[in-house]
CSV table of C-alpha atoms in Angstrom, one decimal:
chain,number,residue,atom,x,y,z
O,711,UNK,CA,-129.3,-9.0,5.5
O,712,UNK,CA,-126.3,-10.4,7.6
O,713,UNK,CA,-124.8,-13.8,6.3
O,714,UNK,CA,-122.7,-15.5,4.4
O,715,UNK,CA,-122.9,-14.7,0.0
O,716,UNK,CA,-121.2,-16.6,-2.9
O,717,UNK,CA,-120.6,-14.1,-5.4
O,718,UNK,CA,-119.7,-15.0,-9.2
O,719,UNK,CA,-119.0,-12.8,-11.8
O,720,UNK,CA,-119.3,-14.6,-15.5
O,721,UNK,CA,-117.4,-12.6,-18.2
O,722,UNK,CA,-118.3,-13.3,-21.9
O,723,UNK,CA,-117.1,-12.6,-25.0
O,724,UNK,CA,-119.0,-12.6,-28.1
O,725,UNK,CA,-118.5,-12.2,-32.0
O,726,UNK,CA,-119.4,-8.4,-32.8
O,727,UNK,CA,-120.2,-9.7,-36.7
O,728,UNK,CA,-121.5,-13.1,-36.0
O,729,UNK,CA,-122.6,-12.7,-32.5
O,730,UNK,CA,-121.5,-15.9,-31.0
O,731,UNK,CA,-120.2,-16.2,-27.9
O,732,UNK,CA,-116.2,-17.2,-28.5
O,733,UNK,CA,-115.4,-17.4,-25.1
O,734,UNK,CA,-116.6,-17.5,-21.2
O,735,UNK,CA,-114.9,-17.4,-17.9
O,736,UNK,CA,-115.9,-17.0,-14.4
O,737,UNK,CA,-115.1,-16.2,-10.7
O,738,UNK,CA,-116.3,-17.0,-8.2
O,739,UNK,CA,-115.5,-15.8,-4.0
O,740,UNK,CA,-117.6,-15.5,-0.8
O,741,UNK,CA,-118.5,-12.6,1.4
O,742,UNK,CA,-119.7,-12.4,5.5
O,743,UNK,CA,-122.1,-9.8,5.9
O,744,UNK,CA,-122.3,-8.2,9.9
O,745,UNK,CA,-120.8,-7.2,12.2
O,746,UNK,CA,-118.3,-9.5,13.4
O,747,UNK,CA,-116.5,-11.2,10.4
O,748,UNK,CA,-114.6,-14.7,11.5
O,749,UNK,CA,-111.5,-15.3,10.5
O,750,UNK,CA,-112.4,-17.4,7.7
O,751,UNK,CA,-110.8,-17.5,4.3
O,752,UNK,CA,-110.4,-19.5,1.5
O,753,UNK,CA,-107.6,-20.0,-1.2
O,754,UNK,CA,-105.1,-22.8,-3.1
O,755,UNK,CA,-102.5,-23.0,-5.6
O,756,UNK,CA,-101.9,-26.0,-7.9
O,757,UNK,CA,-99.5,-27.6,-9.7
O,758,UNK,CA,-98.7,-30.2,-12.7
O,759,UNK,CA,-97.4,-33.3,-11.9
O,760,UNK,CA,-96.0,-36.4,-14.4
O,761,UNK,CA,-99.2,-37.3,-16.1
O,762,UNK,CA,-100.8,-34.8,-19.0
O,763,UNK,CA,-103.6,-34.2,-17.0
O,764,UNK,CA,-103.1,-34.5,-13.9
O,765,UNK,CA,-102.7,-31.8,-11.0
O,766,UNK,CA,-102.2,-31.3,-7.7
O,767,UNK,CA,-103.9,-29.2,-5.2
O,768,UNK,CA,-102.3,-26.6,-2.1
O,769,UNK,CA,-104.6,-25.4,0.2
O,770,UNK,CA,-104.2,-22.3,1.5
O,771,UNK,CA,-107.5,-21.9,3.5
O,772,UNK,CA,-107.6,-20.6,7.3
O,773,UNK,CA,-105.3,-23.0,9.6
O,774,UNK,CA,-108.4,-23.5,11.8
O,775,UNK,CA,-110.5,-24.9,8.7
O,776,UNK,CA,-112.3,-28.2,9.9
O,777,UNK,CA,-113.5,-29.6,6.5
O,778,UNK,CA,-112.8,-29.1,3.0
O,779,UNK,CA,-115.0,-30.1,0.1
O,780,UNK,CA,-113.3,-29.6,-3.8
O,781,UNK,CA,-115.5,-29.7,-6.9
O,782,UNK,CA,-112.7,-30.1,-9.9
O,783,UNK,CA,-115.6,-28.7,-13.1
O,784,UNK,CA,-115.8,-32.5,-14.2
O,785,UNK,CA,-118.6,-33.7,-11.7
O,786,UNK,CA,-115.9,-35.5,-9.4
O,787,UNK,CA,-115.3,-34.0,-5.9
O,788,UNK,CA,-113.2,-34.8,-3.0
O,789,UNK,CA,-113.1,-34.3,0.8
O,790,UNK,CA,-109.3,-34.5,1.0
O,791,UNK,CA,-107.1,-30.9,1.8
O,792,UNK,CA,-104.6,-31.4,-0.6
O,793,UNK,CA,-105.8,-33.8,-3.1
O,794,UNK,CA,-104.8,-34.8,-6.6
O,795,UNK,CA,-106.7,-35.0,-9.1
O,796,UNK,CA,-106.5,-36.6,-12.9
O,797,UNK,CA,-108.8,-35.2,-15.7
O,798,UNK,CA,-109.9,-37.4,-18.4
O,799,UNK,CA,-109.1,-34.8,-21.7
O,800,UNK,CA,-107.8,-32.0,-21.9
O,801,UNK,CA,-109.8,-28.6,-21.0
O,802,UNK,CA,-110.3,-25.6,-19.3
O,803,UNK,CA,-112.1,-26.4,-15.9
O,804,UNK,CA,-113.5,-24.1,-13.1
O,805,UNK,CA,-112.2,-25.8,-9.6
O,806,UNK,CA,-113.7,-24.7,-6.3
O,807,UNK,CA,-112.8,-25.4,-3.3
O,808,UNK,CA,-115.1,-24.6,0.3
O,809,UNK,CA,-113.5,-25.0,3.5
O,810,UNK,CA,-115.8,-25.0,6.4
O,811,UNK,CA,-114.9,-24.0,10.3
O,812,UNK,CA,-116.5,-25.3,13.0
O,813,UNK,CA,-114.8,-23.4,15.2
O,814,UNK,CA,-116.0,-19.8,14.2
O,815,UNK,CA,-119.0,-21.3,12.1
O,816,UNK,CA,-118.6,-20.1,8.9
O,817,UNK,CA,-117.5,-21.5,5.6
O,818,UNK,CA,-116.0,-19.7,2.3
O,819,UNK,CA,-115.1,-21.0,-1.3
O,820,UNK,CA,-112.0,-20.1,-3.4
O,821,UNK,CA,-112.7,-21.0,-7.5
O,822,UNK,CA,-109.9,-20.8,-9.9
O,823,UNK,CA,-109.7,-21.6,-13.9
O,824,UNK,CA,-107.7,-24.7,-14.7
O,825,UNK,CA,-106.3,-24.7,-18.0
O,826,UNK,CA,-105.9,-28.6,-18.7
O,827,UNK,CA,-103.3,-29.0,-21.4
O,828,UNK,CA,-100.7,-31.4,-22.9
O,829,UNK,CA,-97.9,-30.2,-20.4
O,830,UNK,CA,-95.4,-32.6,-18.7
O,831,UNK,CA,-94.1,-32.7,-15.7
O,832,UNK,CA,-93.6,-29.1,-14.0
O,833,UNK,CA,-90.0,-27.8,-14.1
O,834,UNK,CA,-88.3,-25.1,-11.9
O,835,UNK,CA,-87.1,-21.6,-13.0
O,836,UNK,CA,-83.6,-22.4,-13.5
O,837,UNK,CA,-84.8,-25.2,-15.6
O,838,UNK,CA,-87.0,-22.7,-17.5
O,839,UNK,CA,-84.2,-21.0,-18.6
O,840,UNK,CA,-82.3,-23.6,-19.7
O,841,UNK,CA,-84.2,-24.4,-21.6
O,842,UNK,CA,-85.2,-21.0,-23.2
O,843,UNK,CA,-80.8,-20.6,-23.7
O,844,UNK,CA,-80.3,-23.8,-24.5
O,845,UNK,CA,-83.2,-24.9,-27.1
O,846,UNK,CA,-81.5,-23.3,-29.8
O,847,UNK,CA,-80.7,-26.4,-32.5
O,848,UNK,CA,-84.2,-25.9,-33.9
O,849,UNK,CA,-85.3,-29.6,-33.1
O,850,UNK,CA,-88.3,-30.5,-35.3
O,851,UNK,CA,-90.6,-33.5,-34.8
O,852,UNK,CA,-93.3,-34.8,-37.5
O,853,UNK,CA,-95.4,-37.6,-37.1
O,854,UNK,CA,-97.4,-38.6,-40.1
O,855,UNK,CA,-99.6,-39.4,-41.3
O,856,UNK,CA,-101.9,-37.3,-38.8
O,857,UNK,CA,-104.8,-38.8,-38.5
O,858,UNK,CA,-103.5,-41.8,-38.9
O,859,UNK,CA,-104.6,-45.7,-38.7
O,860,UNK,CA,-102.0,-48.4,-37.4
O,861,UNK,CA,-98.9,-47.1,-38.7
O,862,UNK,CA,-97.2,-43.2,-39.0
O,863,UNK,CA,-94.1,-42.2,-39.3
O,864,UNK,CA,-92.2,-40.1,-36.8
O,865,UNK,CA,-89.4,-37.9,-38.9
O,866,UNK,CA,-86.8,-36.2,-36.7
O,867,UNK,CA,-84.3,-33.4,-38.3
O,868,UNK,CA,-82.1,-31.3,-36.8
O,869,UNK,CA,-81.4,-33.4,-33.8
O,870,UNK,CA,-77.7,-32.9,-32.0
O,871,UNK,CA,-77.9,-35.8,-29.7
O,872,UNK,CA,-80.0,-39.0,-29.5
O,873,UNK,CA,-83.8,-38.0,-28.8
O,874,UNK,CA,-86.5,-39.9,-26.5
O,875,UNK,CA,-90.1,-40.6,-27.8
O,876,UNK,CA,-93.0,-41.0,-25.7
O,877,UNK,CA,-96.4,-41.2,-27.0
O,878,UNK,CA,-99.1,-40.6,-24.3
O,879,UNK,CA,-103.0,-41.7,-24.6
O,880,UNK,CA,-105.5,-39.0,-22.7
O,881,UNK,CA,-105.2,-40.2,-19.2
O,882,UNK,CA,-100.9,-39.5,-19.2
O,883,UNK,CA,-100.4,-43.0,-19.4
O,884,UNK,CA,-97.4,-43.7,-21.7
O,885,UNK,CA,-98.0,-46.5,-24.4
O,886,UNK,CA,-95.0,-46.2,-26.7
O,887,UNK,CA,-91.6,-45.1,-25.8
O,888,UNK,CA,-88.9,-44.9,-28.3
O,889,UNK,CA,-85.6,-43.9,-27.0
O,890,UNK,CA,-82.2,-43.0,-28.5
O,891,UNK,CA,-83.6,-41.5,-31.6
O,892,UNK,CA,-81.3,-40.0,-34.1
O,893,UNK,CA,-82.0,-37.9,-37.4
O,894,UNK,CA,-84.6,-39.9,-39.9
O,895,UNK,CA,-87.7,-41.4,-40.2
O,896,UNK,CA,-89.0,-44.3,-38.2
O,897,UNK,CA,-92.0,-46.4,-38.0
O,898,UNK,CA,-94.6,-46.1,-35.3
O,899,UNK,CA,-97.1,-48.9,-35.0
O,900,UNK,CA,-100.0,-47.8,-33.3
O,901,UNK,CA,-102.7,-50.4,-34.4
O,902,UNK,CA,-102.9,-51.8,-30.7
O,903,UNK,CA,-104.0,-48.7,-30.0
O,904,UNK,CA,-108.3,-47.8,-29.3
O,905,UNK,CA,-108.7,-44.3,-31.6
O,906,UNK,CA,-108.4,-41.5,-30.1
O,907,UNK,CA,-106.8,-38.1,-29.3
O,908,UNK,CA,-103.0,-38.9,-28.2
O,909,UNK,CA,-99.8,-36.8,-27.2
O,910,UNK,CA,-96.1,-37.2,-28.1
O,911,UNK,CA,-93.4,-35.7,-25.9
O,912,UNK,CA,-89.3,-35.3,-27.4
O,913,UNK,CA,-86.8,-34.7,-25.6
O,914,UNK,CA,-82.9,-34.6,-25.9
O,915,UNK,CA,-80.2,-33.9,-23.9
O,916,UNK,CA,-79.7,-30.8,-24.5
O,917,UNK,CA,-83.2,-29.9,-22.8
O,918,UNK,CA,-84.9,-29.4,-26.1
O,919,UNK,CA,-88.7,-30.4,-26.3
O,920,UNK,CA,-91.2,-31.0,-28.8
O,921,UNK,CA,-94.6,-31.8,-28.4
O,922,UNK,CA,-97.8,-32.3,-29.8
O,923,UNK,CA,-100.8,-34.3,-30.6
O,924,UNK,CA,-101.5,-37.2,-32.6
O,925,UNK,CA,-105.1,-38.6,-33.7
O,926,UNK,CA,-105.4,-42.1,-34.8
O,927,UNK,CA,-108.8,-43.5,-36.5
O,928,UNK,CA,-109.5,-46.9,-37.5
C-alpha cells in the first residue's frame, strides 16, 4: 500500500566453530510509497569535539524540514537540529535522526553507526599528515601498574622535547595534567580518584601522540 516505510537491514556475524554471534550492525532509511513522492530527505554528518566522548551533530535533512527528533542509542534524545551530544563510556552506538515536514507532510529518518572511542579533539588533513611525517621518534608511554590502586607510575622513553600528560575520567573531563615531561619515570597519584575506566593522552611538540587507557581499583 502507499505510505511512508522504515526499512532496517541487521547484518550479523557469527562464530562458524562456536556459533556465537561476534558481531552486529544495522541500518536503517525510509521509503514513500505512491505516486507523488515529496521532497523529503533525511541525512547528517558528525564530528568529535574536545571531550572523549563527545560529538557533534550536522544536519543535512531537506531545507524545508519543520522538526527534528535524534535518538543517540543510549536512551537520550533531543529536538535540537544540530545538537551535541556526550556519551557516558565508550561504545559503538546506532544514532537516528527523523526530520518531519509540515509543509509536504511527510517525515524520513537517517541512522548511522557511531563508533565512541578514546579520540581527542578532531584535527584537519594537513594536521593528519603531520603527524603521520612527523611522529617518527618512536615516543613510548607506560603507565603502571595497570590496574592500579592510588599510585602508578608513568615511564616515558624516547621523548625529543618536553611531553604533556593528561589523564581523562569517562565523561572527557581531565583530572590530572602533568606538563613538561621529559624522559623517566614519575609518580601518578590517583587515590582521589572513584575506580574506574580512565584515558591518558601525550603529546609533544613535535605532534607525537600516545594514548591509552588506564584502570584503577581500590
Amino acid at each position: 500500500a502507499a505510505g511512508h516505510y522504515q526499512v532496517c537491514l541487521t547484518v550479523t556475524v557469527m562464530s562458524p566453530t562456536t556459533g556465537n554471534v561476534l558481531c552486529t550492525t544495522n541500518h536503517c532509511d525510509s521509503i514513500h510509497i505512491g505516486n507523488n513522492t515529496p521532497n523529503c530527505h533525511a541525512n547528517f554528518n558528525y564530528h568529535h569535539l574536545s571531550s572523549p566522548f563527545t560529538y557533534g551533530f550536522n544536519n543535512l535533512s531537506s531545507p524545508n524540514a519543520t522538526g527534528y527528533m535524534w535518538h543517540f542509542g543510549d536512551a537520550t534524545t533531543s529536538n535540537l537540529a544540530n545538537p551535541v551530544h556526550n556519551y557516558m563510556s565508550p561504545g559503538i552506538y546506532q544514532v537516528c535522526v527523523t526530520m518531519f515536514d509540515t509543509i509536504h507532510h511527510c517525515s524520513k529518518t537517517k541512522c548511522k553507526i557511531v563508533n565512541a572511542s578514546f579520540a581527542m579533539a578532531p584535527v584537519q588533513a594537513s594536521t593528519v599528515e603531520r603527524l603521520t611525517v612527523e611522529n617518527t621518534d618512536n615516543l613510548s608511554v607506560t603507565v603502571y601498574p595497570n590496574p592500579t590502586a592510588d599510585k602508578a607510575t608513568i615511564h616515558i622513553e624516547n621523548a625529543t622535547s618536553e611531553v604533556n600528560f593528561k589523564l581523562y575520567d569517562s565523561t572527557g573531563k581531565s583530572v590530572i595534567e602533568k606538563n613538561k615531561l621529559t624522559n623517566g619515570d614519575f609518580e601518578l597519584n590517583n587515590s582521589a580518584y572513584a575506580p574506574g575506566i580512565y584515558y591518558y593522552r601525550v603529546t609533544d611538540e613535535n605532534n607525537s601522540l600516545v594514548s591509552g587507557k588506564l584502570m584503577i581499583q581500590k
